[in-house]
Amino acid sequence: MADGEALPRFGLHYPYISFRDDRWVKLAALYWPKLARLVPPGHRPRDSDVTRALNDELGFLIDLSPLPVRADVAHSFGAKLDGLPPHQLARWRIDADMARLLVDGAKREFELTTDARPPDEPGPHDFPPLREFVLIHPADLEPTLWDRLVAERFAVLLPTGWYAVEPEVGWWYRCLFTDVQAARNRLVPTTDSLASHAAMTSFVPDTTDVLGTRFGLLAVASVVPKGDVPVARIIAARQKFGGEFDRWRRHIDTVGTRLAEELRDVEDPAVVNGFLSHAVGAFATQPVADLRRGLADLGIETAMTALSTKFPVPSGLLAGVAPPISAVAGAAAGVVSLRQGARAKARARMTAPSAYLLGVEETLASRGFLQRVIDGIRKAAGIRG
């Protein structure tokens, strides 16, 4: 680590254990060096093939136990409940009829689950009432707190062993738990759920890191090709652009912190989203476009155009048939120019943080016809590298 260079921040995923959206996980892997999540002891997350691949190849995930922090969270949460007026507490209580519905619905879902395991997340579920409640694993709750929540009818113990908690109380607890865990482990809360983000910003006053993270993820999303990008390309981009990734992360941290400070007092979410969208264009998308134009000035675009227009591509080239000598000679000159441009691109990447986004865009994009032509000419002309 160079002198004066800060360690990178890692993300803390909330409110779920498993990830709901593979595309979001791929974006997160292009933004976070590592991503932590809370996994109760003995619980087996339902990870997708994408999540497993990212973890196997990049060591992307850090599984944290909730046990070390839950006593402190329980104490703080209990104190907050004690400070609320009676009418507020009464509004959160679960009546007996709803409690029976929750227990019966959870029992039916549990019996229909093919591997007979309780759900690993707070929703969604097939039984309608369960969709409205937050499910909390018993390991996430100090025993004294879950006893209190059940006794005061803020929570219902389900046959699965999880607790169905009144939605507002549940979100309040989860956001507090996430905030404490993040603060004690130098992590930044991040989520693939807009509802979770809204809850976090409502219950936790200091949202500087949350807004910075939103900016960073939007910046990545602005250059990732639409559609289902194979996870292997995501992994390749992370492995190929390690140095650029570190420079870009430091740049994004600086910009994100500044944005969060300037947007701290903005109340309307639509206005915040508007500012973030503008910032992505100014600090991420536009610099990549400028860099691309600068590289074109160095001959990269020119060389590629020459290969596709000035030098005829003989029929059968892509099938491996050797072209005429004159075409090979002309193509070789173009490839040499392209190679020189590539060296200039490499030099540019040493200094421009936004070049990481350009590299990601190129790595994730499908290989087009022109690239296949270039590869064929390289092979036919005996040019390597």
JSON list of N, CA and C in Angstrom, two decimals, residues 322-371:
[
{"chain": "A", "resi": 322, "resn": "ALA", "atom": "N", "xyz": [-6.22, -18.10, -45.99]},
{"chain": "A", "resi": 322, "resn": "ALA", "atom": "CA", "xyz": [-5.21, -17.04, -46.03]},
{"chain": "A", "resi": 322, "resn": "ALA", "atom": "C", "xyz": [-5.56, -16.01, -47.10]},
{"chain": "A", "resi": 323, "resn": "PRO", "atom": "N", "xyz": [-5.44, -14.71, -46.81]},
{"chain": "A", "resi": 323, "resn": "PRO", "atom": "CA", "xyz": [-5.72, -13.65, -47.79]},
{"chain": "A", "resi": 323, "resn": "PRO", "atom": "C", "xyz": [-4.51, -13.43, -48.69]},
{"chain": "A", "resi": 324, "resn": "PRO", "atom": "N", "xyz": [-4.67, -12.65, -49.75]},
{"chain": "A", "resi": 324, "resn": "PRO", "atom": "CA", "xyz": [-3.52, -12.32, -50.61]},
{"chain": "A", "resi": 324, "resn": "PRO", "atom": "C", "xyz": [-2.43, -11.61, -49.83]},
{"chain": "A", "resi": 325, "resn": "ILE", "atom": "N", "xyz": [-1.20, -11.70, -50.35]},
{"chain": "A", "resi": 325, "resn": "ILE", "atom": "CA", "xyz": [-0.05, -11.11, -49.66]},
{"chain": "A", "resi": 325, "resn": "ILE", "atom": "C", "xyz": [-0.24, -9.61, -49.47]},
{"chain": "A", "resi": 326, "resn": "SER", "atom": "N", "xyz": [-0.77, -8.89, -50.46]},
{"chain": "A", "resi": 326, "resn": "SER", "atom": "CA", "xyz": [-0.92, -7.45, -50.34]},
{"chain": "A", "resi": 326, "resn": "SER", "atom": "C", "xyz": [-1.88, -7.09, -49.22]},
{"chain": "A", "resi": 327, "resn": "ALA", "atom": "N", "xyz": [-2.94, -7.87, -49.08]},
{"chain": "A", "resi": 327, "resn": "ALA", "atom": "CA", "xyz": [-3.89, -7.59, -48.01]},
{"chain": "A", "resi": 327, "resn": "ALA", "atom": "C", "xyz": [-3.25, -7.83, -46.66]},
{"chain": "A", "resi": 328, "resn": "VAL", "atom": "N", "xyz": [-2.44, -8.89, -46.58]},
{"chain": "A", "resi": 328, "resn": "VAL", "atom": "CA", "xyz": [-1.76, -9.19, -45.32]},
{"chain": "A", "resi": 328, "resn": "VAL", "atom": "C", "xyz": [-0.80, -8.07, -44.95]},
{"chain": "A", "resi": 329, "resn": "ALA", "atom": "N", "xyz": [-0.05, -7.57, -45.95]},
{"chain": "A", "resi": 329, "resn": "ALA", "atom": "CA", "xyz": [0.92, -6.51, -45.68]},
{"chain": "A", "resi": 329, "resn": "ALA", "atom": "C", "xyz": [0.21, -5.24, -45.19]},
{"chain": "A", "resi": 330, "resn": "GLY", "atom": "N", "xyz": [-0.89, -4.89, -45.88]},
{"chain": "A", "resi": 330, "resn": "GLY", "atom": "CA", "xyz": [-1.62, -3.71, -45.46]},
{"chain": "A", "resi": 330, "resn": "GLY", "atom": "C", "xyz": [-2.23, -3.89, -44.09]},
{"chain": "A", "resi": 331, "resn": "ALA", "atom": "N", "xyz": [-2.78, -5.06, -43.86]},
{"chain": "A", "resi": 331, "resn": "ALA", "atom": "CA", "xyz": [-3.39, -5.35, -42.57]},
{"chain": "A", "resi": 331, "resn": "ALA", "atom": "C", "xyz": [-2.35, -5.32, -41.46]},
{"chain": "A", "resi": 332, "resn": "ALA", "atom": "N", "xyz": [-1.15, -5.84, -41.76]},
{"chain": "A", "resi": 332, "resn": "ALA", "atom": "CA", "xyz": [-0.09, -5.84, -40.77]},
{"chain": "A", "resi": 332, "resn": "ALA", "atom": "C", "xyz": [0.26, -4.42, -40.33]},
{"chain": "A", "resi": 333, "resn": "ALA", "atom": "N", "xyz": [0.29, -3.52, -41.32]},
{"chain": "A", "resi": 333, "resn": "ALA", "atom": "CA", "xyz": [0.57, -2.13, -40.97]},
{"chain": "A", "resi": 333, "resn": "ALA", "atom": "C", "xyz": [-0.51, -1.57, -40.06]},
{"chain": "A", "resi": 334, "resn": "GLY", "atom": "N", "xyz": [-1.75, -1.92, -40.38]},
{"chain": "A", "resi": 334, "resn": "GLY", "atom": "CA", "xyz": [-2.84, -1.46, -39.54]},
{"chain": "A", "resi": 334, "resn": "GLY", "atom": "C", "xyz": [-2.77, -2.03, -38.14]},
{"chain": "A", "resi": 335, "resn": "VAL", "atom": "N", "xyz": [-2.41, -3.30, -38.03]},
{"chain": "A", "resi": 335, "resn": "VAL", "atom": "CA", "xyz": [-2.31, -3.93, -36.71]},
{"chain": "A", "resi": 335, "resn": "VAL", "atom": "C", "xyz": [-1.18, -3.32, -35.91]},
{"chain": "A", "resi": 336, "resn": "VAL", "atom": "N", "xyz": [-0.07, -3.00, -36.56]},
{"chain": "A", "resi": 336, "resn": "VAL", "atom": "CA", "xyz": [1.03, -2.34, -35.86]},
{"chain": "A", "resi": 336, "resn": "VAL", "atom": "C", "xyz": [0.55, -1.01, -35.29]},
{"chain": "A", "resi": 337, "resn": "SER", "atom": "N", "xyz": [-0.21, -0.25, -36.12]},
{"chain": "A", "resi": 337, "resn": "SER", "atom": "CA", "xyz": [-0.76, 1.01, -35.64]},
{"chain": "A", "resi": 337, "resn": "SER", "atom": "C", "xyz": [-1.69, 0.79, -34.47]},
{"chain": "A", "resi": 338, "resn": "LEU", "atom": "N", "xyz": [-2.48, -0.27, -34.58]},
{"chain": "A", "resi": 338, "resn": "LEU", "atom": "CA", "xyz": [-3.40, -0.59, -33.49]},
{"chain": "A", "resi": 338, "resn": "LEU", "atom": "C", "xyz": [-2.63, -0.94, -32.22]},
{"chain": "A", "resi": 339, "resn": "ARG", "atom": "N", "xyz": [-1.54, -1.68, -32.38]},
{"chain": "A", "resi": 339, "resn": "ARG", "atom": "CA", "xyz": [-0.73, -2.05, -31.22]},
{"chain": "A", "resi": 339, "resn": "ARG", "atom": "C", "xyz": [-0.13, -0.81, -30.56]},
{"chain": "A", "resi": 340, "resn": "GLN", "atom": "N", "xyz": [0.32, 0.16, -31.38]},
{"chain": "A", "resi": 340, "resn": "GLN", "atom": "CA", "xyz": [0.86, 1.39, -30.82]},
{"chain": "A", "resi": 340, "resn": "GLN", "atom": "C", "xyz": [-0.22, 2.15, -30.06]},
{"chain": "A", "resi": 341, "resn": "GLY", "atom": "N", "xyz": [-1.41, 2.15, -30.64]},
{"chain": "A", "resi": 341, "resn": "GLY", "atom": "CA", "xyz": [-2.51, 2.80, -29.94]},
{"chain": "A", "resi": 341, "resn": "GLY", "atom": "C", "xyz": [-2.82, 2.12, -28.63]},
{"chain": "A", "resi": 342, "resn": "ALA", "atom": "N", "xyz": [-2.70, 0.79, -28.60]},
{"chain": "A", "resi": 342, "resn": "ALA", "atom": "CA", "xyz": [-2.96, 0.05, -27.37]},
{"chain": "A", "resi": 342, "resn": "ALA", "atom": "C", "xyz": [-1.97, 0.43, -26.29]},
{"chain": "A", "resi": 343, "resn": "ARG", "atom": "N", "xyz": [-0.73, 0.66, -26.68]},
{"chain": "A", "resi": 343, "resn": "ARG", "atom": "CA", "xyz": [0.28, 1.10, -25.69]},
{"chain": "A", "resi": 343, "resn": "ARG", "atom": "C", "xyz": [-0.10, 2.47, -25.14]},
{"chain": "A", "resi": 344, "resn": "ALA", "atom": "N", "xyz": [-0.57, 3.35, -26.03]},
{"chain": "A", "resi": 344, "resn": "ALA", "atom": "CA", "xyz": [-1.00, 4.67, -25.57]},
{"chain": "A", "resi": 344, "resn": "ALA", "atom": "C", "xyz": [-2.19, 4.54, -24.63]},
{"chain": "A", "resi": 345, "resn": "LYS", "atom": "N", "xyz": [-3.08, 3.61, -24.94]},
{"chain": "A", "resi": 345, "resn": "LYS", "atom": "CA", "xyz": [-4.23, 3.38, -24.06]},
{"chain": "A", "resi": 345, "resn": "LYS", "atom": "C", "xyz": [-3.75, 2.92, -22.69]},
{"chain": "A", "resi": 346, "resn": "ALA", "atom": "N", "xyz": [-2.77, 2.03, -22.67]},
{"chain": "A", "resi": 346, "resn": "ALA", "atom": "CA", "xyz": [-2.25, 1.55, -21.40]},
{"chain": "A", "resi": 346, "resn": "ALA", "atom": "C", "xyz": [-1.65, 2.69, -20.59]},
{"chain": "A", "resi": 347, "resn": "ARG", "atom": "N", "xyz": [-0.93, 3.60, -21.27]},
{"chain": "A", "resi": 347, "resn": "ARG", "atom": "CA", "xyz": [-0.35, 4.74, -20.56]},
{"chain": "A", "resi": 347, "resn": "ARG", "atom": "C", "xyz": [-1.45, 5.65, -20.01]},
{"chain": "A", "resi": 348, "resn": "ALA", "atom": "N", "xyz": [-2.50, 5.83, -20.80]},
{"chain": "A", "resi": 348, "resn": "ALA", "atom": "CA", "xyz": [-3.61, 6.68, -20.35]},
{"chain": "A", "resi": 348, "resn": "ALA", "atom": "C", "xyz": [-4.27, 6.08, -19.12]},
{"chain": "A", "resi": 349, "resn": "ARG", "atom": "N", "xyz": [-4.36, 4.77, -19.08]},
{"chain": "A", "resi": 349, "resn": "ARG", "atom": "CA", "xyz": [-5.01, 4.11, -17.95]},
{"chain": "A", "resi": 349, "resn": "ARG", "atom": "C", "xyz": [-4.20, 4.25, -16.66]},
{"chain": "A", "resi": 350, "resn": "MET", "atom": "N", "xyz": [-2.94, 4.55, -16.79]},
{"chain": "A", "resi": 350, "resn": "MET", "atom": "CA", "xyz": [-2.12, 4.72, -15.60]},
{"chain": "A", "resi": 350, "resn": "MET", "atom": "C", "xyz": [-2.48, 6.00, -14.86]},
{"chain": "A", "resi": 351, "resn": "THR", "atom": "N", "xyz": [-3.12, 6.93, -15.53]},
{"chain": "A", "resi": 351, "resn": "THR", "atom": "CA", "xyz": [-3.36, 8.23, -14.90]},
{"chain": "A", "resi": 351, "resn": "THR", "atom": "C", "xyz": [-4.83, 8.60, -14.77]},
{"chain": "A", "resi": 352, "resn": "ALA", "atom": "N", "xyz": [-5.73, 8.00, -15.53]},
{"chain": "A", "resi": 352, "resn": "ALA", "atom": "CA", "xyz": [-7.13, 8.40, -15.52]},
{"chain": "A", "resi": 352, "resn": "ALA", "atom": "C", "xyz": [-7.97, 7.38, -14.74]},
{"chain": "A", "resi": 353, "resn": "PRO", "atom": "N", "xyz": [-8.53, 7.76, -13.59]},
{"chain": "A", "resi": 353, "resn": "PRO", "atom": "CA", "xyz": [-9.36, 6.82, -12.83]},
{"chain": "A", "resi": 353, "resn": "PRO", "atom": "C", "xyz": [-10.55, 6.30, -13.62]},
{"chain": "A", "resi": 354, "resn": "SER", "atom": "N", "xyz": [-11.13, 7.17, -14.47]},
{"chain": "A", "resi": 354, "resn": "SER", "atom": "CA", "xyz": [-12.31, 6.76, -15.24]},
{"chain": "A", "resi": 354, "resn": "SER", "atom": "C", "xyz": [-11.98, 5.74, -16.31]},
{"chain": "A", "resi": 355, "resn": "ALA", "atom": "N", "xyz": [-10.69, 5.50, -16.57]},
{"chain": "A", "resi": 355, "resn": "ALA", "atom": "CA", "xyz": [-10.32, 4.48, -17.55]},
{"chain": "A", "resi": 355, "resn": "ALA", "atom": "C", "xyz": [-10.75, 3.10, -17.09]},
{"chain": "A", "resi": 356, "resn": "TYR", "atom": "N", "xyz": [-10.91, 2.91, -15.78]},
{"chain": "A", "resi": 356, "resn": "TYR", "atom": "CA", "xyz": [-11.42, 1.63, -15.29]},
{"chain": "A", "resi": 356, "resn": "TYR", "atom": "C", "xyz": [-12.78, 1.33, -15.89]},
{"chain": "A", "resi": 357, "resn": "LEU", "atom": "N", "xyz": [-13.65, 2.35, -15.95]},
{"chain": "A", "resi": 357, "resn": "LEU", "atom": "CA", "xyz": [-14.97, 2.15, -16.52]},
{"chain": "A", "resi": 357, "resn": "LEU", "atom": "C", "xyz": [-14.88, 1.83, -18.01]},
{"chain": "A", "resi": 358, "resn": "LEU", "atom": "N", "xyz": [-13.94, 2.47, -18.71]},
{"chain": "A", "resi": 358, "resn": "LEU", "atom": "CA", "xyz": [-13.75, 2.17, -20.13]},
{"chain": "A", "resi": 358, "resn": "LEU", "atom": "C", "xyz": [-13.30, 0.73, -20.30]},
{"chain": "A", "resi": 359, "resn": "GLY", "atom": "N", "xyz": [-12.36, 0.29, -19.45]},
{"chain": "A", "resi": 359, "resn": "GLY", "atom": "CA", "xyz": [-11.89, -1.09, -19.54]},
{"chain": "A", "resi": 359, "resn": "GLY", "atom": "C", "xyz": [-13.00, -2.09, -19.24]},
{"chain": "A", "resi": 360, "resn": "VAL", "atom": "N", "xyz": [-13.82, -1.78, -18.25]},
{"chain": "A", "resi": 360, "resn": "VAL", "atom": "CA", "xyz": [-14.95, -2.65, -17.92]},
{"chain": "A", "resi": 360, "resn": "VAL", "atom": "C", "xyz": [-15.90, -2.74, -19.10]},
{"chain": "A", "resi": 361, "resn": "GLU", "atom": "N", "xyz": [-16.21, -1.60, -19.69]},
{"chain": "A", "resi": 361, "resn": "GLU", "atom": "CA", "xyz": [-17.13, -1.57, -20.83]},
{"chain": "A", "resi": 361, "resn": "GLU", "atom": "C", "xyz": [-16.62, -2.43, -21.97]},
{"chain": "A", "resi": 362, "resn": "GLU", "atom": "N", "xyz": [-15.33, -2.34, -22.26]},
{"chain": "A", "resi": 362, "resn": "GLU", "atom": "CA", "xyz": [-14.74, -3.12, -23.36]},
{"chain": "A", "resi": 362, "resn": "GLU", "atom": "C", "xyz": [-14.72, -4.60, -23.03]},
{"chain": "A", "resi": 363, "resn": "THR", "atom": "N", "xyz": [-14.39, -4.93, -21.77]},
{"chain": "A", "resi": 363, "resn": "THR", "atom": "CA", "xyz": [-14.28, -6.33, -21.39]},
{"chain": "A", "resi": 363, "resn": "THR", "atom": "C", "xyz": [-15.64, -7.03, -21.37]},
{"chain": "A", "resi": 364, "resn": "LEU", "atom": "N", "xyz": [-16.67, -6.32, -20.95]},
{"chain": "A", "resi": 364, "resn": "LEU", "atom": "CA", "xyz": [-17.98, -6.93, -20.82]},
{"chain": "A", "resi": 364, "resn": "LEU", "atom": "C", "xyz": [-18.74, -6.98, -22.14]},
{"chain": "A", "resi": 365, "resn": "ALA", "atom": "N", "xyz": [-18.39, -6.09, -23.09]},
{"chain": "A", "resi": 365, "resn": "ALA", "atom": "CA", "xyz": [-19.12, -6.06, -24.35]},
{"chain": "A", "resi": 365, "resn": "ALA", "atom": "C", "xyz": [-18.85, -7.32, -25.16]},
{"chain": "A", "resi": 366, "resn": "SER", "atom": "N", "xyz": [-19.84, -7.74, -25.94]},
{"chain": "A", "resi": 366, "resn": "SER", "atom": "CA", "xyz": [-19.67, -8.90, -26.81]},
{"chain": "A", "resi": 366, "resn": "SER", "atom": "C", "xyz": [-18.67, -8.57, -27.91]},
{"chain": "A", "resi": 367, "resn": "ARG", "atom": "N", "xyz": [-17.89, -9.54, -28.32]},
{"chain": "A", "resi": 367, "resn": "ARG", "atom": "CA", "xyz": [-16.93, -9.33, -29.41]},
{"chain": "A", "resi": 367, "resn": "ARG", "atom": "C", "xyz": [-17.70, -9.19, -30.72]},
{"chain": "A", "resi": 368, "resn": "GLY", "atom": "N", "xyz": [-17.55, -8.04, -31.36]},
{"chain": "A", "resi": 368, "resn": "GLY", "atom": "CA", "xyz": [-18.27, -7.78, -32.59]},
{"chain": "A", "resi": 368, "resn": "GLY", "atom": "C", "xyz": [-17.55, -8.30, -33.82]},
{"chain": "A", "resi": 369, "resn": "PHE", "atom": "N", "xyz": [-18.17, -8.02, -34.97]},
{"chain": "A", "resi": 369, "resn": "PHE", "atom": "CA", "xyz": [-17.63, -8.48, -36.24]},
{"chain": "A", "resi": 369, "resn": "PHE", "atom": "C", "xyz": [-16.23, -7.92, -36.48]},
{"chain": "A", "resi": 370, "resn": "LEU", "atom": "N", "xyz": [-16.05, -6.64, -36.19]},
{"chain": "A", "resi": 370, "resn": "LEU", "atom": "CA", "xyz": [-14.76, -6.01, -36.45]},
{"chain": "A", "resi": 370, "resn": "LEU", "atom": "C", "xyz": [-13.65, -6.67, -35.67]},
{"chain": "A", "resi": 371, "resn": "GLN", "atom": "N", "xyz": [-13.91, -7.00, -34.40]},
{"chain": "A", "resi": 371, "resn": "GLN", "atom": "CA", "xyz": [-12.88, -7.64, -33.60]},
{"chain": "A", "resi": 371, "resn": "GLN", "atom": "C", "xyz": [-12.54, -9.01, -34.16]}
]
